Each structure stands twice: as structure tokens, then as C-alpha cells.
């Protein structure tokens, strides 16, 4: 097939008459290897040294004037000089430049193999690991070029060759920009492939090394996805998308996604540089490859019998799991039914107790009044008088005491049976269907085996970070203050830093130490969690709860990051990666910056899973210029150290 392609290329080039031609008495032209906008590449034989080489011929199309010819000759010579200055195993070696027919011919090392674009087209996208290897090889060439003041400006899959030995070579420095070269003039033209041109070049700004790093990000994207990151059908539409639109999230990038997002940052100042990109690509290359399951032939008789046995075992296992889940669901429904009946009985008892209290108080008042009333024959004529005149003070005090005793009993009944849910209808309307969380006393971290990471969790996808939706709690409501209503303040003997108190929120299933004065100031956008601060501003802590978490916290963050980036002003990804936290089965930190409420905010969002029904995200937000200050640092450390799951 390759021979057919080359033959077709030779025919298309219309240069059959030059085959066999001897250049400079030394280089014998053979078959045409390819043809581009500036000329033709030949396979040739160096008859002096007896080796096969590639010769790039500069060709002029019909109608080109002398000025344009001089410009193209200058550009070709500049390419040869640029390549000759680069010292890298990933760059093509230039052997010679021959001047014949008034135009230059570049004699170069011959690379036998397809371009990256051809390889992906014929074999499908690369794995993230192989794409990272290609990226490192291209990065080596760019580092060497940038060190010589050379910008490639046309990094794309068709300019990367994959040799049969596996060597990766970056070619075609035809539009390279060489610092300090007086032959470089500005023509006002934007050259390069639109899908791989950086936003700053698309805007006409002077490019630097970050422009080549953007193109490398596009190359990595195309390597794993099979399509460029931006392709809108026309050059103008594509360049507009490059400047204004977020990239479509890659589906096959896996661990390479973070590198791609970092390289495709629209602001060159926030783009990954050589060192950070190299470290991240190396980590992808060194990560262990997933082990593929063994492939079982489907048509052997013996295999069919084994497969049937395996299928039966799998079916039995699935049936058992289904039965277990059904039993758990039924048990949960039964528990909820019993709890509901208990609450209804408690409410009925409450109403009865209230009536009985009122009746008891009334009876006591009537009986006392009757005992003190004079005989009818001596009763004075009825006149209006204050209640204290009709009922002596001692009688009223006795009646009030009786009422208080009954009401105290009622209060105990409420606390035991409904746990404060008597105000559900009012508070749920205020907090999106959840009871307003109460600030309550909570043991010091470690009590009960939770605070020191002694849980034995079984497996998270963290919940979504949301901008706050103010809850506007009233002063005096449960949850509006962290002191004086059951909070456990820090200080001597409390086990907490000075100025901190434990805050419990049963509605979102957690307790945690927060700075004194922190209270519920907002509900997360999807009512998945609470936002806690002093006044609704920063610093703040958001805690989200998820009752059906996934099994890969980092993957959940990676999937969520593009939508948050697209909806946030001034978004800048700092990092997404797995971390160790209390031996929970999956934990990941997502750190980024964005503009919020008129200030630059830095955010650390830690997502983790405890078990099949408990997943959490703890999002710490501070003003960016205070992130490393003592207040924000202590708030982060204390939050993660004292977090306790509830329920």
C-alpha cells in the first residue's frame, strides 16, 4: 500500500522526468516520497558516501513573480539553518544544501516511516502512554529549538514522523521563526494549521515558546482522540473557536487529560511550561499499564462448555446480589416505616399532652378560685377587676408551675421521638427540603474511632462544587451561630485550636471543627450540601454529601473540570490528583483559582468515598492572596483533621 501511495505521489508531482537526475555530481534522485506546498521530497542515493538520503526540492508554482521566488528561497535556506542549529535526536539531520537551477535543494537524513497523522488514520488513536512518549520526544526537540531562539510554529501530527525503530522525529521547520534573523520579515499572513495555532497567534500577538506548547497540546489531543481539538470546517471559524471556546473534553485521554488541559490553557502565562509538561508526561509513561482480561475463543466446543459453567456461576452470583440488594431495600423501607410511625405516635402524644396540660391548668385555676370564693349571700355586686384580684398570686403561681411541669415533659417527648423535626415544615421550606442543621456538641476528633482515620470504609465520586445560594438564616435559628447553642468551642482542654468550635450538620451527614462564628450561609446549587462562613464571603467551607458515590474520585473531578472552567470567570486549573486520606478507598484533590464575588479566590476541593452510600466533598475557599496565610492554612488542616461522617 505504501508503494502505491508513493507511486501516486510521484505521478501527481509530475516530476517523472527528474527521476535519475544527478545533483551536484553526487545525489541521484529516485522515487518521490511526498509533495507539499513548497516543493517535493525525493528519495536519493548519495553516490559519494553510498547512503540513502532525502532531498527536499523547492518548486515554484506557475505565475510566481521574482519577489516571491526570492522570499521562498530565503525561507528554504532559513529552514536548513534552523534544523542545523538544533541538537536533538528528535530532529532531522541536515547533510548538505545544493544550489541548482537557481534554487536550493536540502539534503537530509531519510526517515523511513509514516507521519503521526497517517499512523493514527490507519491504526486508530494512540494509548495515553504511547502518546505521552511521542509528546516527550517532540518536547525534547522544542526544548533544543527554543534554546537556540527558534520557534517551530507548525507543530502538528503530519509534521511528526514515526520511524520503524520507534524513533519520533519532528520535521518541517519551513515556517520557523528564528530570533535575530534579519531575513525574517512580517507579511501580515498567519501561517500554520488553524486547528493547532495558539490563541495569541490567532489574535496577531507576538508568539513565544508557549505558542509551540499549545500546539503540542493539540497534537496530544489528536493522538488519543483521532481528531484535532478544534475543527469547525473553515479556517476562520476554527480560529474563532480557538480564541473563545473551551475544548471538547477528551474521551480517551485518561491520565493524559490533565496535561492536555494544562497545555491548551488560553492564557500563555498559565500554560504548562517545558518543565511541568515534562514531569507530567513522564509520570504518565511510568504509570503501570492496565492489564487486559484474557481473550477466550468463542467457537471451541470445550470453551463453550466452560463458558456455560461460568455463565451459570455469574448468573447465580448476580441473582444473589440482586436478592441481597432487595433485602437491604426492604429492610430500609421497614426502618423508615417504623420511624415514621414512631414520629406520628409522638406527635399524637404531643397534642394529647398539650390538651391535658391546658385542662390541668384550667382545672387547677377553677378549683383554687372556687375554694377562695365567699358564699353567694355575701358576694358583692360584680365589678371589673384585674386577674390578680380575682385569683390570688399564690394560686396563679401554682397553676403556672403545673403548666411548666407538663410542658417540660412534652419537650422531653419531642426531643426523644422526633429529634427537633417539629419545625420541619417551616425549616424545610427555607433549606430546600432539608431540616436546618443544628450546631451541636460533638466529641473531639478521635472519639469513637473516627477522627484518627480508624474507620474501615468500603469505597467516590465527589459532589459538584457550587456557587452559594444564600439561605438567609435568621439570628437565633439553629445553625446560625457556633457559640452558645451547644457548640464545643476550642481552647484549653477542648483538643481544638483556639478560636474553633465543632459544628454538626445532620442534614448533610457530617460534623467538623470550623472557626468560631461560622454558620450556614448558603446551600449548594443542587441542594447537595451546605456553605459555612461568617458573613457569606471568604474564607468559607462547603461540604457536599452524595448518597450514591462512584469509585474513582479523580475521574469524577476530571469529568467535572471542563464545565466548571467554562462557567467560571478567570478559571485556572492548578492540579487534579489522587491523595491519601484516612485510608478511604478513593480520594482526590482538585485545586484551582477563579474570580468570585469580585475577588480572586483559590479553592481546594477534596472528594472521597467512605462506602456505597457515603461520599463527600470538602471545598475550602480563601482569597488567593491569603491562601498561604495562617488563618486559611489552619482552617484547611483543621477541617480535614476533624471531619466526622454522620448517619
Coordinates of C-alpha atoms in Angstrom, one line a residue, residues 14-430:
X14 CA 4.5 15.4 -12.4
X15 CA 8.3 15.0 -12.0
X16 CA 8.9 11.7 -13.6
X17 CA 11.4 13.4 -16.0
X18 CA 13.7 14.3 -13.0
X19 CA 13.9 10.7 -11.7
X20 CA 17.5 9.5 -12.1
X21 CA 18.8 13.1 -12.2
X22 CA 22.2 13.7 -10.6
X23 CA 22.5 16.7 -8.3
X24 CA 25.9 18.3 -7.7
X25 CA 27.5 15.3 -9.3
X26 CA 26.7 13.3 -6.2
X27 CA 23.0 12.8 -5.3
X28 CA 21.0 10.5 -7.7
X29 CA 17.2 11.2 -7.4
X30 CA 14.9 8.2 -7.1
X31 CA 11.2 7.9 -6.2
X32 CA 9.1 10.8 -4.9
X33 CA 8.3 10.4 -1.2
X34 CA 5.9 13.3 -0.9
X35 CA 4.8 16.7 -2.1
X36 CA 3.9 19.8 -0.2
X37 CA 3.0 23.4 -0.7
X38 CA 6.7 24.4 -1.1
X39 CA 8.1 21.5 -3.1
X40 CA 8.8 17.8 -3.4
X41 CA 10.7 15.4 -1.2
X42 CA 12.7 12.7 -3.1
X43 CA 14.4 9.5 -2.1
X44 CA 18.0 9.8 -3.4
X45 CA 21.3 8.0 -3.3
X46 CA 24.5 9.7 -2.1
X47 CA 26.9 8.1 -4.6
X48 CA 29.9 9.6 -2.8
X49 CA 29.2 8.0 0.6
X50 CA 26.9 5.2 -0.6
X51 CA 23.9 6.0 1.6
X52 CA 20.2 6.7 1.0
X53 CA 19.1 10.3 1.8
X54 CA 16.1 12.5 1.4
X55 CA 16.3 15.6 -0.8
X56 CA 13.8 18.4 -0.5
X57 CA 13.3 20.3 -3.7
X58 CA 12.0 23.9 -3.7
X59 CA 9.4 24.3 -6.6
X60 CA 7.7 27.4 -7.8
X61 CA 4.2 27.3 -9.0
X62 CA 3.1 29.0 -12.3
X63 CA 2.9 32.7 -12.1
X64 CA 5.2 33.3 -9.2
X65 CA 7.0 36.7 -9.5
X66 CA 10.7 37.3 -8.8
X67 CA 10.0 38.8 -5.4
X68 CA 8.0 35.8 -4.3
X69 CA 10.7 33.4 -5.6
X70 CA 13.4 35.3 -3.5
X71 CA 11.1 35.1 -0.4
X72 CA 10.6 31.3 -0.9
X73 CA 14.4 30.7 -1.4
X74 CA 15.1 32.7 1.8
X75 CA 12.6 30.7 3.7
X76 CA 14.1 27.4 2.5
X77 CA 17.6 28.4 3.4
X78 CA 16.3 29.6 6.8
X79 CA 14.7 26.2 7.4
X80 CA 18.0 24.4 6.7
X81 CA 19.9 26.7 9.0
X82 CA 17.3 26.3 11.8
X83 CA 17.5 22.5 11.6
X84 CA 21.3 22.5 11.5
X85 CA 21.4 24.5 14.8
X86 CA 19.2 22.1 16.7
X87 CA 20.9 19.3 18.7
X88 CA 18.3 16.7 19.4
X89 CA 17.8 13.0 18.5
X90 CA 14.2 14.0 17.6
X91 CA 15.2 16.4 14.8
X92 CA 16.2 15.5 11.2
X93 CA 19.9 15.9 10.4
X94 CA 20.7 18.2 7.5
X95 CA 23.7 16.8 5.4
X96 CA 24.0 19.4 2.7
X97 CA 22.4 22.3 0.7
X98 CA 22.8 22.2 -3.1
X99 CA 22.2 25.2 -5.3
X100 CA 20.9 24.1 -8.8
X101 CA 18.6 25.8 -11.3
X102 CA 18.8 29.0 -9.2
X103 CA 17.1 27.3 -6.2
X104 CA 18.2 25.4 -3.1
X105 CA 17.9 21.6 -2.6
X106 CA 18.2 20.4 1.0
X107 CA 19.8 17.0 1.5
X108 CA 18.6 15.4 4.8
X109 CA 18.6 12.2 6.8
X110 CA 15.9 9.8 5.4
X111 CA 13.3 8.7 8.0
X112 CA 11.5 5.5 6.9
X113 CA 8.0 5.5 8.4
X114 CA 4.6 7.2 8.4
X115 CA 3.7 10.5 9.9
X116 CA 1.8 10.5 13.1
X117 CA -1.3 11.7 11.3
X118 CA -1.1 8.7 8.8
X119 CA -0.4 6.3 11.7
X120 CA -3.5 7.4 13.6
X121 CA -5.6 7.4 10.5
X122 CA -4.6 3.8 9.6
X123 CA -4.2 2.2 13.1
X124 CA -6.5 4.3 15.3
X125 CA -5.7 6.6 18.2
X126 CA -2.7 6.0 20.4
X127 CA -2.9 4.9 24.0
X128 CA -2.3 7.6 26.6
X129 CA 1.1 6.1 27.4
X130 CA 2.3 5.9 23.8
X131 CA 1.0 9.4 23.2
X132 CA 3.0 10.6 26.2
X133 CA 6.1 9.0 24.8
X134 CA 5.6 10.9 21.5
X135 CA 4.9 14.1 23.4
X136 CA 8.2 13.7 25.3
X137 CA 10.2 13.2 22.1
X138 CA 8.6 16.3 20.5
X139 CA 9.2 18.2 23.7
X140 CA 12.9 17.4 23.5
X141 CA 13.1 18.9 20.0
X142 CA 11.2 22.0 21.1
X143 CA 13.4 22.5 24.1
X144 CA 16.5 22.3 21.9
X145 CA 14.9 24.7 19.4
X146 CA 13.7 27.2 21.9
X147 CA 17.2 27.2 23.5
X148 CA 18.5 28.4 20.1
X149 CA 15.9 31.1 19.8
X150 CA 13.9 29.1 17.2
X151 CA 10.0 28.7 17.3
X152 CA 8.7 25.9 15.1
X153 CA 5.2 27.4 14.7
X154 CA 3.8 24.4 12.9
X155 CA 3.8 21.5 15.4
X156 CA 1.0 19.1 14.2
X157 CA 0.6 15.3 13.6
X158 CA 1.5 15.5 9.9
X159 CA 4.9 17.0 10.8
X160 CA 5.9 14.2 13.2
X161 CA 7.4 11.0 11.7
X162 CA 7.3 7.6 13.4
X163 CA 10.3 5.6 12.3
X164 CA 10.2 1.8 12.0
X165 CA 12.6 1.7 15.0
X166 CA 10.0 3.7 17.1
X167 CA 12.0 6.9 16.9
X168 CA 9.9 10.0 16.9
X169 CA 11.1 12.9 14.7
X170 CA 9.7 16.5 14.4
X171 CA 10.1 17.8 10.8
X172 CA 9.3 20.8 8.6
X173 CA 10.8 23.9 10.1
X174 CA 9.8 25.7 6.9
X175 CA 7.8 28.4 8.8
X176 CA 10.1 28.5 11.8
X177 CA 10.8 31.9 13.3
X178 CA 14.5 32.4 14.2
X179 CA 15.3 35.1 16.8
X180 CA 17.6 37.7 15.4
X181 CA 17.4 36.5 11.8
X182 CA 17.4 39.7 9.6
X183 CA 15.9 37.7 6.7
X184 CA 12.6 37.3 8.6
X185 CA 10.0 39.8 7.5
X186 CA 6.4 40.3 8.5
X187 CA 4.0 39.8 5.7
X188 CA 0.8 40.1 7.8
X189 CA -0.1 36.4 7.0
X190 CA -0.9 33.8 9.6
X191 CA 0.8 30.6 8.6
X192 CA 0.2 27.2 10.1
X193 CA -2.7 24.7 10.6
X194 CA -5.6 26.6 12.2
X195 CA -6.5 23.7 14.5
X196 CA -3.0 23.9 16.1
X197 CA -2.4 27.7 16.1
X198 CA -2.3 29.1 19.6
X199 CA -4.9 31.8 20.7
X200 CA -2.2 34.5 21.0
X201 CA -1.0 33.9 17.4
X202 CA -4.6 33.8 16.2
X203 CA -5.0 37.3 17.8
X204 CA -2.0 38.6 16.0
X205 CA 0.2 38.9 19.1
X206 CA 3.9 38.1 19.1
X207 CA 4.3 34.5 20.0
X208 CA 6.9 32.9 22.3
X209 CA 7.7 29.3 23.3
X210 CA 4.2 28.9 24.9
X211 CA 2.7 29.0 21.4
X212 CA 4.6 25.8 20.5
X213 CA 3.5 24.3 23.8
X214 CA -0.2 25.0 22.8
X215 CA 0.4 23.2 19.5
X216 CA 1.9 20.2 21.4
X217 CA -1.3 20.0 23.5
X218 CA -3.3 19.9 20.3
X219 CA -1.0 17.2 18.9
X220 CA -1.5 15.1 22.1
X221 CA -5.3 15.6 21.9
X222 CA -5.3 14.4 18.3
X223 CA -3.1 11.4 19.1
X224 CA -5.6 9.9 21.6
X225 CA -8.9 11.2 20.1
X226 CA -8.1 10.8 16.4
X227 CA -9.4 14.4 15.7
X228 CA -7.9 17.8 16.3
X229 CA -9.0 19.8 19.4
X230 CA -10.6 22.4 17.3
X231 CA -12.1 21.9 13.8
X232 CA -15.1 23.9 12.7
X233 CA -14.9 23.3 9.0
X234 CA -13.3 26.6 8.0
X235 CA -10.1 28.4 9.0
X236 CA -12.0 31.5 10.3
X237 CA -14.5 29.5 12.3
X238 CA -11.7 27.3 13.7
X239 CA -9.6 30.2 14.7
X240 CA -12.6 31.9 16.4
X241 CA -13.2 28.7 18.4
X242 CA -9.5 28.6 19.4
X243 CA -9.7 32.1 20.8
X244 CA -13.1 31.9 22.5
X245 CA -14.4 28.4 23.1
X246 CA -13.4 25.7 25.7
X247 CA -12.0 22.5 24.2
X248 CA -14.4 19.5 24.0
X249 CA -13.4 17.1 26.8
X250 CA -11.2 14.2 25.5
X251 CA -12.8 10.8 26.0
X252 CA -9.8 8.6 25.6
X253 CA -7.0 10.7 27.3
X254 CA -7.2 9.0 30.7
X255 CA -4.2 10.2 32.8
X256 CA -3.1 12.4 29.8
X257 CA -6.2 14.7 30.2
X258 CA -4.6 16.9 32.8
X259 CA -1.6 17.5 30.6
X260 CA -3.8 18.3 27.6
X261 CA -5.9 20.8 29.6
X262 CA -2.7 22.4 31.0
X263 CA -1.2 22.9 27.5
X264 CA -4.4 24.2 26.0
X265 CA -4.8 27.0 28.5
X266 CA -5.8 30.0 26.5
X267 CA -3.6 32.4 28.6
X268 CA 0.0 31.7 27.7
X269 CA 1.1 32.8 31.2
X270 CA -1.0 30.0 32.8
X271 CA 0.0 27.4 30.2
X272 CA 2.2 24.4 31.2
X273 CA 5.9 25.2 30.6
X274 CA 8.5 22.7 29.4
X275 CA 9.5 21.5 32.9
X276 CA 6.0 20.9 34.2
X277 CA 4.8 19.3 31.0
X278 CA 7.9 17.0 31.0
X279 CA 7.2 15.9 34.6
X280 CA 3.6 15.2 34.0
X281 CA 4.3 13.3 30.7
X282 CA 7.0 11.3 32.4
X283 CA 4.5 10.3 35.2
X284 CA 2.1 9.0 32.5
X285 CA 4.8 7.0 30.8
X286 CA 5.9 5.5 34.1
X287 CA 2.4 4.6 35.4
X288 CA 1.7 0.9 35.2
X289 CA -0.4 -0.2 32.2
X290 CA -3.8 -1.7 32.9
X291 CA -3.9 -5.5 32.5
X292 CA -6.3 -6.5 29.8
X293 CA -8.5 -9.5 30.6
X294 CA -7.7 -12.8 28.7
X295 CA -9.5 -13.2 25.4
X296 CA -11.4 -16.5 25.3
X297 CA -12.0 -18.0 21.8
X298 CA -15.8 -18.2 21.3
X299 CA -16.1 -21.2 18.9
X300 CA -14.4 -24.2 20.5
X301 CA -16.7 -26.8 22.0
X302 CA -14.7 -27.2 25.2
X303 CA -14.6 -23.5 25.6
X304 CA -18.3 -23.3 25.1
X305 CA -18.9 -25.7 28.0
X306 CA -16.6 -23.8 30.3
X307 CA -18.3 -20.6 29.2
X308 CA -21.8 -22.0 30.1
X309 CA -20.5 -23.1 33.5
X310 CA -19.0 -19.6 34.0
X311 CA -22.3 -18.1 32.9
X312 CA -24.3 -20.1 35.4
X313 CA -21.9 -19.1 38.2
X314 CA -22.2 -15.5 37.1
X315 CA -26.0 -15.7 36.9
X316 CA -26.1 -17.2 40.4
X317 CA -23.9 -14.6 41.8
X318 CA -25.9 -11.8 40.1
X319 CA -29.1 -13.3 41.5
X320 CA -27.7 -13.5 45.0
X321 CA -26.5 -9.9 44.8
X322 CA -29.9 -8.8 43.5
X323 CA -31.6 -10.7 46.3
X324 CA -29.3 -9.1 48.8
X325 CA -30.0 -5.6 47.5
X326 CA -33.7 -6.3 47.5
X327 CA -33.5 -7.4 51.2
X328 CA -31.5 -4.3 52.1
X329 CA -34.1 -2.1 50.3
X330 CA -36.9 -3.9 52.1
X331 CA -35.2 -3.5 55.4
X332 CA -34.6 0.2 54.8
X333 CA -38.2 0.7 53.9
X334 CA -39.3 -1.1 57.1
X335 CA -37.0 1.0 59.2
X336 CA -38.3 4.2 57.6
X337 CA -41.9 3.0 58.2
X338 CA -41.2 2.3 61.8
X339 CA -39.5 5.6 62.3
X340 CA -42.4 7.4 60.6
X341 CA -45.0 5.6 62.8
X342 CA -42.9 6.5 65.8
X343 CA -42.9 10.2 64.9
X344 CA -46.7 10.1 64.2
X345 CA -47.3 8.5 67.6
X346 CA -45.1 11.1 69.2
X347 CA -46.9 13.9 67.6
X348 CA -50.2 12.5 68.6
X349 CA -48.9 12.1 72.2
X350 CA -47.7 15.7 72.0
X351 CA -51.1 17.0 71.0
X352 CA -52.8 15.0 73.8
X353 CA -50.2 16.2 76.3
X354 CA -50.8 19.8 75.3
X355 CA -54.6 19.4 75.7
X356 CA -54.1 17.6 79.1
X357 CA -51.7 20.4 80.2
X358 CA -54.3 23.1 79.3
X359 CA -57.1 21.2 81.0
X360 CA -55.0 20.6 84.1
X361 CA -54.0 24.2 84.4
X362 CA -57.6 25.3 83.9
X363 CA -58.9 22.8 86.5
X364 CA -56.3 23.9 89.0
X365 CA -57.2 27.5 88.5
X366 CA -61.0 26.9 88.8
X367 CA -60.6 24.7 91.9
X368 CA -58.5 27.3 93.6
X369 CA -60.8 30.1 92.7
X370 CA -63.8 28.1 94.0
X371 CA -62.1 27.4 97.3
X372 CA -61.3 31.1 97.8
X373 CA -64.8 32.4 96.7
X374 CA -67.1 33.7 99.5
X375 CA -70.7 32.3 100.0
X376 CA -73.2 33.6 97.5
X377 CA -75.1 35.5 100.2
X378 CA -72.1 37.7 100.9
X379 CA -70.8 38.1 97.3
X380 CA -70.5 41.7 96.3
X381 CA -72.0 43.0 93.1
X382 CA -69.9 42.0 90.1
X383 CA -67.3 44.7 89.1
X384 CA -64.5 44.6 86.5
X385 CA -61.2 43.7 88.2
X386 CA -57.7 42.6 87.2
X387 CA -57.0 38.8 87.1
X388 CA -54.6 39.1 90.1
X389 CA -57.5 40.5 92.1
X390 CA -59.8 37.6 91.1
X391 CA -57.1 34.9 91.5
X392 CA -54.6 35.4 94.4
X393 CA -50.9 35.4 93.4
X394 CA -50.2 32.1 95.2
X395 CA -53.0 30.4 93.2
X396 CA -51.6 31.7 89.9
X397 CA -48.1 30.6 90.7
X398 CA -49.3 27.1 91.5
X399 CA -51.2 26.9 88.2
X400 CA -48.2 28.2 86.2
X401 CA -45.9 25.7 87.9
X402 CA -48.2 22.9 86.9
X403 CA -48.2 24.1 83.3
X404 CA -44.4 24.3 83.2
X405 CA -44.1 20.7 84.5
X406 CA -46.3 19.4 81.8
X407 CA -44.6 21.4 79.1
X408 CA -41.2 20.1 80.2
X409 CA -42.4 16.6 79.9
X410 CA -43.7 17.4 76.4
X411 CA -40.3 18.9 75.5
X412 CA -38.6 15.7 76.5
X413 CA -41.0 13.7 74.5
X414 CA -40.3 15.8 71.4
X415 CA -36.6 15.5 71.8
X416 CA -36.7 11.8 72.2
X417 CA -39.3 11.0 69.5
X418 CA -38.7 13.4 66.7
X419 CA -35.3 14.9 67.3
X420 CA -36.3 18.5 66.6
X421 CA -38.4 17.7 63.5
X422 CA -41.4 19.5 64.9
X423 CA -40.3 22.6 62.8
X424 CA -39.7 20.6 59.6
X425 CA -42.4 22.3 57.6
X426 CA -41.0 25.8 58.2
X427 CA -37.3 25.0 58.0
X428 CA -37.5 22.7 55.0
X429 CA -39.2 25.4 53.0
X430 CA -36.2 27.5 53.9

